[in-house]
Coordinates of C-alpha atoms in Angstrom, one line a residue:
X212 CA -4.1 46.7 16.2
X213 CA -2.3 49.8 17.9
X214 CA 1.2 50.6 16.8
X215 CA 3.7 51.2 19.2
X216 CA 6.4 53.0 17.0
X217 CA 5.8 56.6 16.5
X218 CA 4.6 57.8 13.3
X219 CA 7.4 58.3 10.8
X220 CA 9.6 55.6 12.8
X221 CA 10.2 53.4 9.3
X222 CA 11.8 56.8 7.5
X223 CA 14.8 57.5 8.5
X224 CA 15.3 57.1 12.6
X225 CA 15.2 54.3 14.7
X226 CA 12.0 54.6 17.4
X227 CA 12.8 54.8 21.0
X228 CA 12.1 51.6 22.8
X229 CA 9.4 52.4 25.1
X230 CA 8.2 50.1 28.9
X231 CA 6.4 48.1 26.8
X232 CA 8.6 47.2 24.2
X233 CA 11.9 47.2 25.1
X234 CA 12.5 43.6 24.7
X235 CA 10.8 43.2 21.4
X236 CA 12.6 46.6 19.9
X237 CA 16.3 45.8 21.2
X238 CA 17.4 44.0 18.4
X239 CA 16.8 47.1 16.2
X240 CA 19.6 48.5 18.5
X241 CA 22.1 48.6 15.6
X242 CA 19.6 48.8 12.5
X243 CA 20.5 50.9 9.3
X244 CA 17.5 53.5 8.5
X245 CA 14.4 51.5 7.1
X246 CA 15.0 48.4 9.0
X247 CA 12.3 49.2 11.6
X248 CA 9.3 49.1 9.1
X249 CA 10.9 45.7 7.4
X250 CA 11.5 43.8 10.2
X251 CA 8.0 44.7 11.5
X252 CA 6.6 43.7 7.8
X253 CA 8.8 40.3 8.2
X254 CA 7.0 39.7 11.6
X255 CA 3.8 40.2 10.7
X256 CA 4.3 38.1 7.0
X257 CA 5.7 35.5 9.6
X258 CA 2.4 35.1 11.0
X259 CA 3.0 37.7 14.1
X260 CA 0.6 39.4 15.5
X261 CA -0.6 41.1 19.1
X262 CA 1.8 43.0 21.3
X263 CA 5.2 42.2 19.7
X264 CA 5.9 38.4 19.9
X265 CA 3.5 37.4 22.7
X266 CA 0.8 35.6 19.8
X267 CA 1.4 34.4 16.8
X268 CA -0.3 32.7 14.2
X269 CA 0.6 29.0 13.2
X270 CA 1.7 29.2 9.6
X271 CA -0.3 27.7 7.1
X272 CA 0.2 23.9 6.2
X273 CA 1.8 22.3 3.3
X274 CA -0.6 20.7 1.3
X275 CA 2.2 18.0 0.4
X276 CA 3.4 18.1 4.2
X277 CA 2.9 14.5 5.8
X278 CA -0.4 13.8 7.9
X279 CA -0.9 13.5 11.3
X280 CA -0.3 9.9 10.8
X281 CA 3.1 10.5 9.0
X282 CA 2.0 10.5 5.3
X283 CA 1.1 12.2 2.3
X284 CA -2.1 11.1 2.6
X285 CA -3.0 12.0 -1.5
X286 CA -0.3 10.1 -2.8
X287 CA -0.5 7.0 -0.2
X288 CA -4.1 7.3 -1.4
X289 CA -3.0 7.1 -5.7
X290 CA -0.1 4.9 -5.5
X291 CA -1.9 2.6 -3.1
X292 CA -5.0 2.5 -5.7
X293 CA -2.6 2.4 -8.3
X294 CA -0.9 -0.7 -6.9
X295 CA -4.3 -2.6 -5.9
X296 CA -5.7 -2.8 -9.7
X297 CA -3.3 -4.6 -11.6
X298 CA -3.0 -7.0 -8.6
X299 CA -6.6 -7.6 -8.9
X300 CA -7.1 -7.9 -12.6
X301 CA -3.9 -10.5 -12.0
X302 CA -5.5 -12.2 -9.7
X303 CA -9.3 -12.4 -11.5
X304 CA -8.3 -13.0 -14.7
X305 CA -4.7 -13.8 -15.4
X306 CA -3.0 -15.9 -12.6
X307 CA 0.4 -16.3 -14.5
X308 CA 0.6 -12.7 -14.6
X309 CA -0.7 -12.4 -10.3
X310 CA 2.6 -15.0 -9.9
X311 CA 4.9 -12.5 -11.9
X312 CA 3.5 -9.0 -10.3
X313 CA 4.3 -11.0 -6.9
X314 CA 7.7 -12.3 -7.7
X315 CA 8.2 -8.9 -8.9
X316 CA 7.3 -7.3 -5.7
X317 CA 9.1 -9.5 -3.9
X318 CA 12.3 -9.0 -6.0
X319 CA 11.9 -4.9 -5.1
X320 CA 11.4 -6.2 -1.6
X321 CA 15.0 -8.2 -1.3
X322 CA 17.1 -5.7 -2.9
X323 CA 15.2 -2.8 -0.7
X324 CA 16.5 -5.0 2.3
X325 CA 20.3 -5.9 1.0
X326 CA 20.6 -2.4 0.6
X327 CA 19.8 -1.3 4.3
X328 CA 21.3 -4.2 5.7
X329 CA 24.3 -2.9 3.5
X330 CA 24.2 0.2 5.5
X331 CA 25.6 -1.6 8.5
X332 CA 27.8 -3.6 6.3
X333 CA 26.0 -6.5 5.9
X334 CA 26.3 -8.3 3.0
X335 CA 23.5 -10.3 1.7
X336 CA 24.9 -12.8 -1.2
X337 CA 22.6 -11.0 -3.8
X338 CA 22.7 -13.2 -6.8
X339 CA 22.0 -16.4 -5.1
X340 CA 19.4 -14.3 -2.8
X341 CA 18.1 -13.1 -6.1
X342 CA 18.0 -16.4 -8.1
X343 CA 15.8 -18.2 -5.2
X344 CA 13.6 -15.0 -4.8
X345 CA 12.8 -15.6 -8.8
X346 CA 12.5 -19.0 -8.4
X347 CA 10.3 -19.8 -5.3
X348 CA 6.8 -18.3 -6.2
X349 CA 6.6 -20.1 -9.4
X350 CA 7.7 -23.2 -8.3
X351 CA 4.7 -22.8 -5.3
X352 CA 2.3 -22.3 -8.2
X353 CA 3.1 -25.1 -10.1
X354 CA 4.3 -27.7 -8.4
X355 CA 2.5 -27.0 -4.8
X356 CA 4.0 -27.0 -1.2
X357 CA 6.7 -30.1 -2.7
X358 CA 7.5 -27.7 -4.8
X359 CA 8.0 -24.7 -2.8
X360 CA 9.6 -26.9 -0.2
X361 CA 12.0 -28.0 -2.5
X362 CA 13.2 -24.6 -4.3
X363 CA 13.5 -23.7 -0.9
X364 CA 16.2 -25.9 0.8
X365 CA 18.1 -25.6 -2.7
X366 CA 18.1 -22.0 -2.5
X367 CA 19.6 -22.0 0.9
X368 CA 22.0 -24.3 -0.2
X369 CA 22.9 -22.0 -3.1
X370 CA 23.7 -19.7 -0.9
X371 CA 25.8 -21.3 1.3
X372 CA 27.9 -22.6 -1.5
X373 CA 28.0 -19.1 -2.9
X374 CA 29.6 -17.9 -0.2
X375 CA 31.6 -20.6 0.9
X376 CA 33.4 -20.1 -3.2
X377 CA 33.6 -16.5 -2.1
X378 CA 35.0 -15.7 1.4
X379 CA 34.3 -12.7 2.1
X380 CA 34.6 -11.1 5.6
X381 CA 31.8 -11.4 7.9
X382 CA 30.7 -14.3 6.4
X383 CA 28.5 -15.6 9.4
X384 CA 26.6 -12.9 9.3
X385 CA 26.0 -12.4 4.9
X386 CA 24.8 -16.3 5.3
X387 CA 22.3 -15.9 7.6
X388 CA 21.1 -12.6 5.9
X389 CA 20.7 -13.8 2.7
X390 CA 19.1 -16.9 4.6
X391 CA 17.1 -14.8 6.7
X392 CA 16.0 -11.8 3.1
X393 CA 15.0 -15.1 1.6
X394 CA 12.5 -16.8 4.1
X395 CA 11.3 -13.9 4.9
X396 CA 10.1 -12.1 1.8
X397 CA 9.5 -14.9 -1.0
X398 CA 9.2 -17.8 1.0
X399 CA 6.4 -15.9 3.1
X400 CA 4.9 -14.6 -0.4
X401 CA 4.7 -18.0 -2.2
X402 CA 1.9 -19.2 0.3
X403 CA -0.5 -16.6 -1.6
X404 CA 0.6 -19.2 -5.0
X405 CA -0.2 -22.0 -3.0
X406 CA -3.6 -20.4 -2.5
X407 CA -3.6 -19.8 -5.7
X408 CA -4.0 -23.2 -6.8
X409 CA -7.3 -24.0 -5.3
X410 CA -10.2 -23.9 -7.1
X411 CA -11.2 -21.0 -5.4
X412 CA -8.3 -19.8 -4.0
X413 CA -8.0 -16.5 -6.0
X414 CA -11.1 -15.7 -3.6
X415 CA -9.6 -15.9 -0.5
X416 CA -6.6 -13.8 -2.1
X417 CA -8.7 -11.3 -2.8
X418 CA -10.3 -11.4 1.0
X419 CA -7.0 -11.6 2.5
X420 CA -5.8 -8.0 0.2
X421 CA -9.2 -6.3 1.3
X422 CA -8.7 -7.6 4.6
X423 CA -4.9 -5.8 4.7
X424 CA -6.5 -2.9 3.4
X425 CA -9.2 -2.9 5.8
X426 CA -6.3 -3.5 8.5
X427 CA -4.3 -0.4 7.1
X428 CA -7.4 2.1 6.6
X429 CA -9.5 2.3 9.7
X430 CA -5.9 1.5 11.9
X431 CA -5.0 5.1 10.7
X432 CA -8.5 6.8 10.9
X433 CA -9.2 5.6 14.2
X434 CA -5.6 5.9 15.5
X435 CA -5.3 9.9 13.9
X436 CA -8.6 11.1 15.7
X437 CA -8.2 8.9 18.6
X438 CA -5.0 7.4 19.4
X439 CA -3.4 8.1 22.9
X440 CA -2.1 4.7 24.3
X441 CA 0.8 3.3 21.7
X442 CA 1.3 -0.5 21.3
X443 CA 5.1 -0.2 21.5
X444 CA 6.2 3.0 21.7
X445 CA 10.0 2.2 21.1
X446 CA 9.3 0.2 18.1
X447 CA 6.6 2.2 16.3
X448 CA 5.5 5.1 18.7
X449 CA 2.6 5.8 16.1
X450 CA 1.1 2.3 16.4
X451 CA -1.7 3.1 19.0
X452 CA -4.2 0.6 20.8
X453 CA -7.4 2.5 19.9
X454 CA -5.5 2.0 16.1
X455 CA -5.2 -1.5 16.4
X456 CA -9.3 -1.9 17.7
X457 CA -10.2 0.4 14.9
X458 CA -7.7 -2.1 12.5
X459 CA -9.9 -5.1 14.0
X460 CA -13.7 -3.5 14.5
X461 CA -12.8 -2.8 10.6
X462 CA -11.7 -5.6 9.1
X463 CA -14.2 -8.0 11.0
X464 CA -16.9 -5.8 9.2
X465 CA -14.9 -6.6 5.6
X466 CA -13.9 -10.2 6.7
X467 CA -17.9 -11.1 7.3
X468 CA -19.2 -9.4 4.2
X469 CA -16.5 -11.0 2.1
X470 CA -17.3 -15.0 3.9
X471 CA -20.7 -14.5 3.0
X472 CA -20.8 -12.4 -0.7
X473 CA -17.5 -14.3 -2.0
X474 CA -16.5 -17.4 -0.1
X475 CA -20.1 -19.2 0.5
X476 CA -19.0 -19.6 4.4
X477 CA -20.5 -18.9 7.5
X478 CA -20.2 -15.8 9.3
X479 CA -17.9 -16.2 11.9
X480 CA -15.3 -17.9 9.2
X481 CA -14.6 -14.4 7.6
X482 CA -14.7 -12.9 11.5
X483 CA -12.0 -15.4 12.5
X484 CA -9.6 -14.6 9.3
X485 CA -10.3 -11.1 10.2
X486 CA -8.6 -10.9 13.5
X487 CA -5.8 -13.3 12.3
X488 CA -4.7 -11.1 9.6
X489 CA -5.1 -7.9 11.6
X490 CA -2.5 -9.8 14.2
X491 CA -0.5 -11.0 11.8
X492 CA -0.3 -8.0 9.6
X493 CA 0.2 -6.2 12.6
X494 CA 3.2 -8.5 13.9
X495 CA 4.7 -7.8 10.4
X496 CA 4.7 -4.1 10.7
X497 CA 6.6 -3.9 13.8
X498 CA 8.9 -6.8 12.5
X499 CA 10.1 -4.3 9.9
X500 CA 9.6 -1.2 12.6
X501 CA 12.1 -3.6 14.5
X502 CA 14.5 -4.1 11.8
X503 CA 14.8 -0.4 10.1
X504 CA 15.1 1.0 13.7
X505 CA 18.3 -1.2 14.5
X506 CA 19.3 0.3 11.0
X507 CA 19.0 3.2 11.9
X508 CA 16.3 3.5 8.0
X509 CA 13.3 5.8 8.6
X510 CA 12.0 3.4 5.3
X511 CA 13.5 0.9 4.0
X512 CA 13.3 2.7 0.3
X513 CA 11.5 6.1 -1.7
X514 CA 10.1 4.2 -4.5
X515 CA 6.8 4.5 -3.7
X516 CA 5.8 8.2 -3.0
X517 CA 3.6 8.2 0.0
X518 CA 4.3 4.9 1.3
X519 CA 8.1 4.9 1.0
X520 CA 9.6 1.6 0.0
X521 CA 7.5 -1.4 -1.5
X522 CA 8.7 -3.4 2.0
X523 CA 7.2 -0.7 3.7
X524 CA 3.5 -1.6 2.1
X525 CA 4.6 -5.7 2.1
X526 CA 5.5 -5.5 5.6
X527 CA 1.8 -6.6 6.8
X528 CA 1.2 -8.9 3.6
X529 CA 4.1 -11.5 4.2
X530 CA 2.8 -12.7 7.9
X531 CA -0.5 -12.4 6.5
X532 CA -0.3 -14.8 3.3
X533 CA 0.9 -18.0 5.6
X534 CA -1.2 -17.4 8.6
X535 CA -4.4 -17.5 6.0
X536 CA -3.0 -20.2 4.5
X537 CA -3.1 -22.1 7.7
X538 CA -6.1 -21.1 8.4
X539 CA -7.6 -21.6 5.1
X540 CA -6.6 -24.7 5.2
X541 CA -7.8 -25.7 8.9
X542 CA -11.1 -24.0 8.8
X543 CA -12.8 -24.8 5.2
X544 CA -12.3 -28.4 4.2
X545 CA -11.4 -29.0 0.8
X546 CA -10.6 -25.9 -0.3
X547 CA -6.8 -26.8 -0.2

C-alpha cells in the first residue's frame, strides 16, 4: 500500500495535507510531533486500510459475542445439555426426584416473574404464590387431576385471603398476578405429573422434551441461514416463518421416530404431537416475548448463561405439557 505522508513525516513535523488527503489528514491540524505516525498505527490496528478511511476491515468477532440468532451458542449448547440429563435420569429412573427437579424449576420460574412484574410495581403475593407453586405438582402426581384441581382452587383462595389480611395498594392488580404467576407456570407444569402417572407416561415425557428440543434446534438453524419473513415482528422480530417450517419439518421427523421406537403407535400419532407441540411451544414463546416486552425485560433473568432466565427456556414447555396431555389423552386410549 502506497503512503501518502512524506518520508520522515512521523519525526518531528506534521506532513502537509495533499488533494488527496485533505479530509483524512485535517484532524492532525493541531497534533503534537509523533502524532502523525500513531494515529496512522491506531488506524491501521483499527482494522483500516486503502486510501485513508474509504475501506476498512470488519474487526474480528468475539468468540463469546452472541450468534446471529442472539446467543452464545457454546454455552446455550452446555447449560442446555447440562439441564436435559438430570431431567432424564429423573424421569427414567427416579420419578419422585422428575416431580422435585420440576417443582424446582417452576419455583425459579415464579420468582423470575414477581421480580419483573415487580419492575412495574407489581406485586405478586409471594408466599402464598410460593406455597401453591410447592404444592401443586405433587399433589398432580399423587393424587391425579382431583388432586391437582383441588390444590389449585385452594391456592387461589390462599391468595386472595392473603391479601385481603394485607391491603396493600394496587391490590387488584397483585391478585390477579399472583393468580395469573400461578396458573401459568405450576399449574401448566403439573400436567407433565399427570402424565406421569400412566403406565407409560414417562414415555411420552420424554417425546414431548425431545420434541421441544427438536422445536428449539432446527427453528434456529433454519431461521439463522434462512430467515427473512418474521412471524411477529413487534413481539419477537427474530421469530421467522422459514424458522417456524424448519421448527415443524424437524420435529415431525423426531415426533415419528419416537411414536414408532418408544410409544408402539402409528406413524401419524407422533406426526400429529409433533405439530401440536411446535404450535404450542411456539404460542408460549411469544406469550413471554409479549409479557417481558410490556416490561420493558430483554430476559426475564441471567441464571442460566446462554439462555438467560430458566422462564426463558420453560416458556415453550408450559403450553406444551397440557396440550400433549390433551392429546395424549384423546388420541391413545388407555394410556391415561
Amino acid at each position: 500500500m502506497a503512503d501518502h505522508n512524506p518520508p520522515g513525516a512521523g519525526l518531528g513535523r506534521v506532513p502537509e495535507p495533499d488533494a488527496g488527503t485533505a479530509t483524512a489528514a485535517a484532524p492532525l491540524a493541531g497534533a503534537a510531533p509523533g502524532d502523525a505516525a500513531g494515529s496512522r498505527r491506531a488506524r491501521r490496528a483499527g482494522g483500516t486500510s486503502g486510501f485513508g478511511l474509504l475501506k476498512r476491515r470488519r474487526p474480528p468477532r468475539d468468540p463469546g459475542a452472541p450468534s446471529r440468532a442472539g446467543r452464545n451458542l457454546p454455552a446455550a449448547i452446555g447449560v442446555g445439555a447440562g439441564l436435559l440429563i438430570p431431567v432424564l435420569v429423573g424421569l427414567l429412573f427416579f420419578p419422585v426426584v422428575f416431580a422435585g427437579i420440576v417443582t424446582l424449576f417452576a419455583a425459579v420460574g415464579v420468582w423470575e416473574i414477581s421480580r419483573a412484574l415487580g419492575l412495574r410495581r407489581i406485586r405478586v403475593p409471594f408466599v402464598p404464590t410460593m406455597a401453591g407453586t410447592l404444592v401443586l405438582p405433587f399433589s398432580a402426581y399423587f393424587a391425579g387431576p382431583e388432586g391437582l384441581a383441588a390444590a389449585t382452587v385452594a391456592a387461589v383462595v390462599v391468595i386472595f385471603l392473603w391479601r385481603s389480611l394485607d391491603p396493600a395498594p394496587d391490590a387488584a392488580k397483585s391478585l390477579m398476578a399472583g393468580t395469573f404467576t400461578l396458573l401459568w407456570v405450576p399449574f401448566m407444569m403439573s400436567f407433565a405429573m399427570l402424565l406421569m402417572r400412566a403406565e407409560e407416561g414417562y414415555l411420552v415425557i420424554a417425546t414431548i422434551l425431545l420434541l421441544v428440543v427438536a422445536n428449539d434446534t432446527f427453528g434456529y438453524l433454519v431461521g439463522a441461514f434462512f430467515g427473512k419473513h418474521p412471524m411477529a415482528p413487534k413481539i419477537s422480530p427474530k421469530k421467522s416463518w422459514e424458522g417456524f417450517g424448519g421448527s415443524i419439518g424437524g420435529a415431525m421427523i423426531i415426533g415419528g421416530l419416537c411414536a414408532v421406537l418408544l410409544l408402539g403407535q402409528p406413524l401419524w400419532i407422533g406426526l400429529a404431537l409433533a405439530v401440536v407441540v411446535v404450535a404450542s411451544a411456539t404460542a408460549g414463546d411469544f406469550a413471554e416475548s409479549m409479557i417481558k416486552r410490556e416490561l420493558g425485560v430483554k430476559d426475564m433473568g441471567t441464571i442460566l448463561p446462554g439462555h438467560g432466565g430458566v422462564m426463558d427456556r420453560l416458556d415453550s414447555i408450559v403450553l406444551a405439557c397440557p396440550v400433549a396431555y390433551l392429546l395424549s389423552a384423546t388420541l391413545v386410549p388407555g394410556l391415561l
